XYZ file of C-alpha atoms in Angstrom:
406
model
C 25.992 25.371 1.518
C 22.667 23.876 0.492
C 19.579 26.017 0.902
C 17.393 22.990 1.592
C 15.893 22.492 5.032
C 16.943 19.229 6.638
C 16.280 17.869 10.112
C 18.206 14.840 11.226
C 17.233 12.351 13.858
C 20.155 13.558 15.989
C 18.680 17.035 16.194
C 16.385 18.313 18.908
C 13.367 18.015 16.621
C 13.551 14.214 16.429
C 12.779 13.359 20.084
C 9.939 15.879 19.964
C 8.569 14.193 16.849
C 8.814 10.788 18.520
C 6.952 11.888 21.631
C 4.416 13.751 19.498
C 3.638 10.651 17.422
C 3.222 8.555 20.582
C 1.093 11.248 22.146
C -1.127 11.611 19.108
C -1.644 7.848 18.919
C -2.552 7.692 22.613
C -4.756 10.789 22.674
C -6.317 9.847 19.345
C -7.187 6.373 20.596
C -8.719 7.801 23.788
C -10.736 10.347 21.813
C -11.966 7.809 19.285
C -12.875 5.361 22.019
C -14.856 7.980 23.926
C -16.576 9.855 21.077
C -16.620 7.571 18.013
C -16.279 3.895 18.975
C -13.855 1.500 20.656
C -13.400 -0.178 17.277
C -12.060 3.041 15.742
C -9.672 3.411 18.663
C -8.392 -0.127 18.121
C -8.003 0.504 14.384
C -5.862 3.578 15.042
C -3.522 1.423 17.139
C -3.486 -1.259 14.419
C -2.605 1.478 11.920
C 0.249 2.595 14.159
C 1.538 -0.967 14.288
C 1.288 -1.208 10.489
C 3.336 1.987 10.159
C 6.060 0.633 12.439
C 6.175 -2.678 10.545
C 6.234 -1.049 7.104
C 9.036 1.305 8.113
C 11.223 -1.067 10.115
C 10.947 -3.855 7.534
C 11.140 -1.338 4.645
C 8.289 -3.425 3.296
C 7.020 -1.951 0.083
C 6.090 -3.176 -3.356
C 7.445 -0.622 -5.830
C 11.178 -1.199 -5.414
C 10.690 -4.940 -4.921
C 9.127 -5.148 -8.367
C 11.612 -2.693 -9.889
C 14.607 -4.658 -8.618
C 13.176 -7.868 -10.024
C 12.426 -6.246 -13.404
C 15.864 -4.625 -13.647
C 18.118 -7.020 -11.762
C 16.127 -10.264 -11.424
C 16.614 -10.032 -7.670
C 13.524 -11.552 -6.077
C 13.944 -11.241 -2.308
C 11.171 -8.654 -2.048
C 8.785 -10.644 -4.236
C 9.425 -13.785 -2.209
C 8.579 -11.872 0.960
C 5.288 -10.841 -0.639
C 4.455 -14.473 -1.368
C 5.139 -15.365 2.288
C 2.884 -12.508 3.356
C 0.089 -13.711 1.081
C 0.490 -17.331 2.195
C 0.123 -16.391 5.864
C -2.795 -14.117 4.983
C -4.862 -16.765 3.182
C -4.267 -19.231 6.026
C -5.812 -16.657 8.360
C -8.439 -15.159 6.034
C -10.057 -18.148 4.348
C -11.389 -19.807 7.535
C -12.611 -16.428 8.824
C -14.367 -15.555 5.571
C -15.871 -19.019 5.335
C -17.287 -18.619 8.856
C -18.720 -15.232 7.859
C -18.333 -13.661 11.294
C -15.978 -13.279 14.237
C -16.795 -12.066 17.748
C -20.222 -10.968 16.555
C -18.942 -8.938 13.576
C -19.948 -9.886 10.042
C -16.930 -10.369 7.774
C -16.682 -9.824 4.028
C -13.667 -9.927 1.752
C -12.674 -7.729 -1.158
C -14.213 -9.707 -4.021
C -14.955 -7.644 -7.133
C -15.753 -8.191 -10.844
C -12.961 -8.622 -13.374
C -13.314 -6.385 -16.388
C -11.933 -3.538 -18.452
C -11.853 -1.190 -15.461
C -9.670 -3.538 -13.395
C -7.293 -4.151 -16.303
C -6.872 -0.464 -17.151
C -6.853 0.698 -13.537
C -4.261 -1.792 -12.332
C -1.997 -1.016 -15.303
C -2.229 2.726 -14.588
C -1.541 2.085 -10.908
C 1.524 -0.001 -11.766
C 2.782 2.751 -14.060
C 2.219 5.309 -11.314
C 4.124 3.185 -8.791
C 7.385 3.578 -10.670
C 6.890 7.180 -11.765
C 5.564 8.385 -8.412
C 8.111 6.329 -6.480
C 5.717 4.448 -4.242
C 2.603 2.357 -3.797
C -0.294 3.142 -1.455
C 1.287 1.714 1.709
C 4.739 2.915 0.647
C 3.498 6.457 0.141
C 2.010 6.565 3.636
C 4.954 5.110 5.515
C 7.531 7.208 3.660
C 5.474 10.347 4.317
C 5.457 9.376 8.000
C 9.201 8.768 7.789
C 9.821 12.320 6.582
C 10.084 12.015 2.786
C 8.947 15.399 1.480
C 8.737 14.282 -2.159
C 6.272 11.578 -1.184
C 4.038 14.254 0.353
C 3.646 15.577 -3.201
C 2.916 12.062 -4.446
C 0.276 11.717 -1.729
C -1.388 14.980 -2.773
C -1.442 13.792 -6.393
C -2.774 10.438 -5.183
C -5.660 12.178 -3.405
C -6.435 14.396 -6.389
C -6.334 11.491 -8.853
C -8.623 9.474 -6.590
C -11.335 12.097 -6.383
C -11.127 12.891 -10.114
C -11.739 9.213 -10.838
C -14.897 9.234 -8.740
C -16.395 11.773 -11.158
C -16.829 9.143 -13.853
C -15.755 5.818 -12.387
C -19.308 4.541 -12.849
C -18.716 4.786 -16.629
C -15.652 2.564 -16.284
C -17.480 0.102 -14.066
C -20.259 -0.213 -16.687
C -17.766 -1.520 -19.258
C -17.698 -5.298 -19.963
C -16.761 -7.406 -16.957
C -17.048 -10.937 -15.613
C -18.873 -11.632 -12.400
C -16.884 -11.556 -9.167
C -15.258 -14.918 -8.393
C -14.119 -16.172 -4.992
C -12.094 -19.366 -4.675
C -13.307 -19.683 -1.081
C -16.895 -19.919 -2.304
C -16.065 -21.936 -5.409
C -13.571 -24.449 -4.005
C -14.110 -24.235 -0.268
C -11.445 -23.402 2.290
C -9.301 -26.482 1.618
C -9.458 -26.223 -2.165
C -8.921 -22.476 -2.110
C -5.910 -22.801 0.151
C -4.391 -25.558 -1.976
C -4.730 -23.512 -5.167
C -3.505 -20.264 -3.603
C -0.511 -21.796 -1.852
C 0.470 -23.600 -5.060
C 0.432 -20.297 -6.961
C 2.491 -18.550 -4.279
C 5.004 -21.391 -4.319
C 5.232 -21.201 -8.127
C 5.961 -17.469 -8.087
C 8.450 -17.951 -5.235
C 10.238 -20.680 -7.172
C 10.176 -18.595 -10.348
C 12.003 -15.712 -8.667
C 14.609 -18.153 -7.330
C 15.131 -19.585 -10.819
C 15.553 -16.202 -12.531
C 17.788 -14.810 -9.787
C 20.118 -17.807 -9.824
C 20.153 -17.801 -13.603
C 21.243 -14.148 -13.670
C 23.514 -14.035 -10.603
C 24.391 -17.636 -9.757
C 23.197 -17.283 -6.151
C 20.449 -15.650 -4.135
C 20.967 -12.219 -2.630
C 21.728 -12.270 1.073
C 20.423 -9.551 3.406
C 22.934 -7.137 4.863
C 24.224 -7.782 8.365
C 21.960 -6.315 11.039
C 23.210 -3.221 12.837
C 21.303 -4.123 16.016
C 20.305 -7.344 17.773
C 17.599 -8.485 20.184
C 15.290 -5.801 21.529
C 17.435 -3.109 19.956
C 16.697 -4.549 16.538
C 12.989 -4.867 17.311
C 12.764 -1.242 18.436
C 15.193 0.367 16.002
C 15.202 -1.940 12.994
C 15.887 -2.840 10.323
C 13.714 -5.951 10.468
C 14.101 -9.013 8.268
C 11.572 -9.014 5.448
C 10.023 -12.206 6.798
C 9.183 -10.445 10.053
C 7.413 -7.757 8.068
C 5.597 -10.273 5.869
C 4.161 -12.211 8.806
C 3.315 -9.091 10.826
C 1.457 -7.460 7.916
C -0.597 -10.604 7.323
C -1.536 -10.844 11.007
C -2.408 -7.134 11.236
C -4.499 -7.379 8.062
C -6.439 -10.280 9.611
C -6.914 -8.215 12.774
C -8.258 -5.361 10.642
C -10.707 -7.803 9.053
C -11.935 -8.941 12.475
C -12.272 -5.404 13.854
C -13.794 -3.620 10.853
C -15.454 -6.524 9.047
C -13.350 -6.031 5.922
C -9.656 -6.301 4.979
C -7.107 -3.528 5.206
C -7.556 -0.864 2.555
C -5.989 2.540 1.928
C -7.085 4.404 -1.175
C -10.836 4.722 -0.606
C -9.875 7.151 2.146
C -7.850 9.233 -0.305
C -10.933 9.640 -2.491
C -12.913 10.634 0.601
C -10.326 13.205 1.706
C -10.245 14.690 -1.777
C -14.031 14.793 -2.009
C -14.293 16.632 1.305
C -11.685 19.085 0.057
C -13.613 19.644 -3.162
C -16.826 20.267 -1.211
C -15.008 22.720 1.038
C -14.251 24.896 -2.015
C -17.766 24.618 -3.421
C -17.521 21.650 -5.812
C -20.612 19.474 -5.232
C -19.186 15.973 -5.506
C -22.207 14.516 -3.711
C -24.024 14.639 -7.068
C -21.513 12.282 -8.687
C -22.586 8.664 -9.073
C -19.786 7.259 -6.914
C -20.818 9.407 -3.960
C -24.463 8.444 -4.305
C -23.699 4.830 -3.443
C -25.090 4.344 0.096
C -21.805 3.575 1.859
C -19.915 6.355 0.097
C -22.710 8.866 0.731
C -22.645 8.083 4.449
C -18.850 8.443 4.566
C -19.015 11.806 2.780
C -21.554 13.152 5.260
C -19.763 11.865 8.363
C -16.459 12.853 9.971
C -13.325 11.241 8.565
C -12.755 9.919 12.084
C -15.781 7.683 11.594
C -14.154 6.173 8.482
C -12.192 3.028 9.368
C -9.826 3.323 6.400
C -8.955 6.937 7.216
C -8.250 6.103 10.852
C -5.905 3.260 9.900
C -4.136 5.587 7.435
C -3.600 8.215 10.144
C -2.187 5.488 12.373
C 0.229 4.328 9.651
C 1.682 7.822 9.250
C 2.127 8.250 13.008
C 3.556 4.748 13.427
C 6.074 5.308 10.636
C 7.092 8.623 12.196
C 7.699 6.884 15.507
C 9.692 4.120 13.800
C 11.826 6.654 11.924
C 12.696 8.404 15.197
C 13.504 5.105 16.918
C 15.703 4.116 13.977
C 17.521 7.442 14.059
C 16.697 8.093 10.404
C 14.216 10.964 10.521
C 15.719 13.426 8.044
C 13.116 15.374 6.071
C 14.460 17.534 3.254
C 12.559 20.119 1.208
C 14.925 19.959 -1.771
C 13.099 18.226 -4.627
C 14.575 18.359 -8.159
C 12.103 19.647 -10.785
C 11.833 16.355 -12.685
C 11.334 14.423 -9.462
C 8.614 16.904 -8.527
C 6.921 16.322 -11.890
C 7.212 12.560 -11.369
C 5.523 12.825 -7.981
C 2.602 14.778 -9.400
C 2.120 12.591 -12.493
C 2.706 9.355 -10.598
C 0.348 10.365 -7.808
C -2.437 11.176 -10.274
C -1.991 7.796 -11.995
C -1.964 5.978 -8.657
C -5.151 7.611 -7.455
C -7.022 7.292 -10.727
C -5.973 3.697 -11.279
C -6.859 2.609 -7.754
C -10.477 3.765 -8.069
C -10.947 2.021 -11.423
C -9.456 -1.254 -10.178
C -11.360 -1.445 -6.858
C -8.197 -0.798 -4.888
C -4.435 -0.610 -4.784
C -1.537 -2.884 -3.863
C -3.181 -3.276 -0.450
C -6.913 -3.375 -1.149
C -6.854 -5.112 -4.547
C -3.620 -7.125 -4.494
C -3.057 -7.995 -0.822
C -6.688 -7.798 0.298
C -8.112 -9.225 -2.914
C -5.879 -12.286 -3.032
C -6.230 -12.793 0.725
C -10.008 -12.758 0.162
C -9.705 -15.414 -2.564
C -10.799 -12.995 -5.290
C -9.849 -13.560 -8.920
C -9.660 -9.810 -9.421
C -6.657 -9.687 -7.067
C -4.686 -11.970 -9.384
C -5.721 -9.990 -12.471
C -4.643 -6.839 -10.663
C -1.230 -8.382 -9.962
C -0.658 -9.280 -13.617
C -1.589 -5.925 -15.123
C -0.063 -3.827 -12.354
C 3.199 -5.708 -12.890
C 3.005 -4.903 -16.623
C 2.464 -1.252 -15.712
C 5.576 -1.448 -13.537
C 7.573 -2.803 -16.477
C 6.634 0.262 -18.544
C 7.178 2.580 -15.584
C 10.677 1.221 -14.994
C 11.556 2.139 -18.585
C 10.315 5.703 -18.031
C 12.078 6.297 -14.709
C 15.462 7.381 -16.183
C 13.834 10.453 -17.714
C 12.606 11.571 -14.294
C 15.356 10.322 -12.015
C 18.442 9.966 -14.257
C 21.071 7.384 -13.467
C 19.749 6.950 -9.921
C 16.839 4.921 -11.314
C 19.205 2.415 -12.901
C 20.855 1.503 -9.623
C 19.483 -1.462 -7.671
C 17.894 -0.591 -4.333
C 16.717 -2.475 -1.324
C 14.078 -4.803 -2.743
C 11.280 -3.979 -0.353
C 11.478 -0.235 0.022
C 9.279 2.097 -1.966
């Protein structure tokens, strides 16, 4: 009999976990609305919705890229292109207007240089070794994956380590930030972006048909109607559209797109300070916005609040789906992969001005050239990471998985 501790969704713990996640979302929103701001309360709810969408649609990036690299199956990549297409249709007019409902809006538009190239490659490598991306790590932690808790801890540690000398990386040669919205206008930017998405979409179709003769079809749904909406699994297209809409809502509420990993650096920095390491003296934490975040409560940080919501939303979705089954049994090599991968993910994200959400999703949705550069070099990092996975995960890593799960 295994000595590991496992709780299934059929056990008494699952309904408790479901009610607890709902309760924490409700109480958290009330608390934030009363003592922080109504915006923070709304962002917690948006985070909860993101967690439900990510879990029910199994919408990740790591396995989608791995399946395409290994098997030339492109269903997950095509869903990402749909997500990006909907996002730019929503984002570009908003960013061009510069404000919405009295809030100033700004996209994630950053310089393209050595730091972005190295950071995105390291992040891509960490995706395959650590077994997840930024969003994937959060929603799988919420869904009860104990190994991904280790990846998250490594992610946090790698993030705060990077802040110690990220200013050195950012001083390396780089081109100025470029936005297609500013350079080409909304119409020109949309035309260029949609053409690129269509090209990538068509490319995955070509390679998949060339390898397999036909496109992969999704498995038959276990549930229908409201049962499917509440319990999943959702079609990838549902997830793609919902994530784009929720990202646009995050932009309207917070004034900037959805991000994840800046909060990890903040959590790690607060942990370092709690044990006497003065991170406030580091260049990264002397930037005005970062200094304010370090001094304030994490509940005042929009990114942190959304992250908390994602974990709680994914927990709720896992209970509704009947798949909450945390296990504490982690093989030694998988444990090592989680630590190493997490460190690479955190370090790479800080260098590259973000992760698969902030740099890739948010950057491209903002019309930033750095988002496209991130995609290229992160994908190359994934190619290398896929080759290293057998050492950590054995034959399991060679088997194709659901394209969109992390």
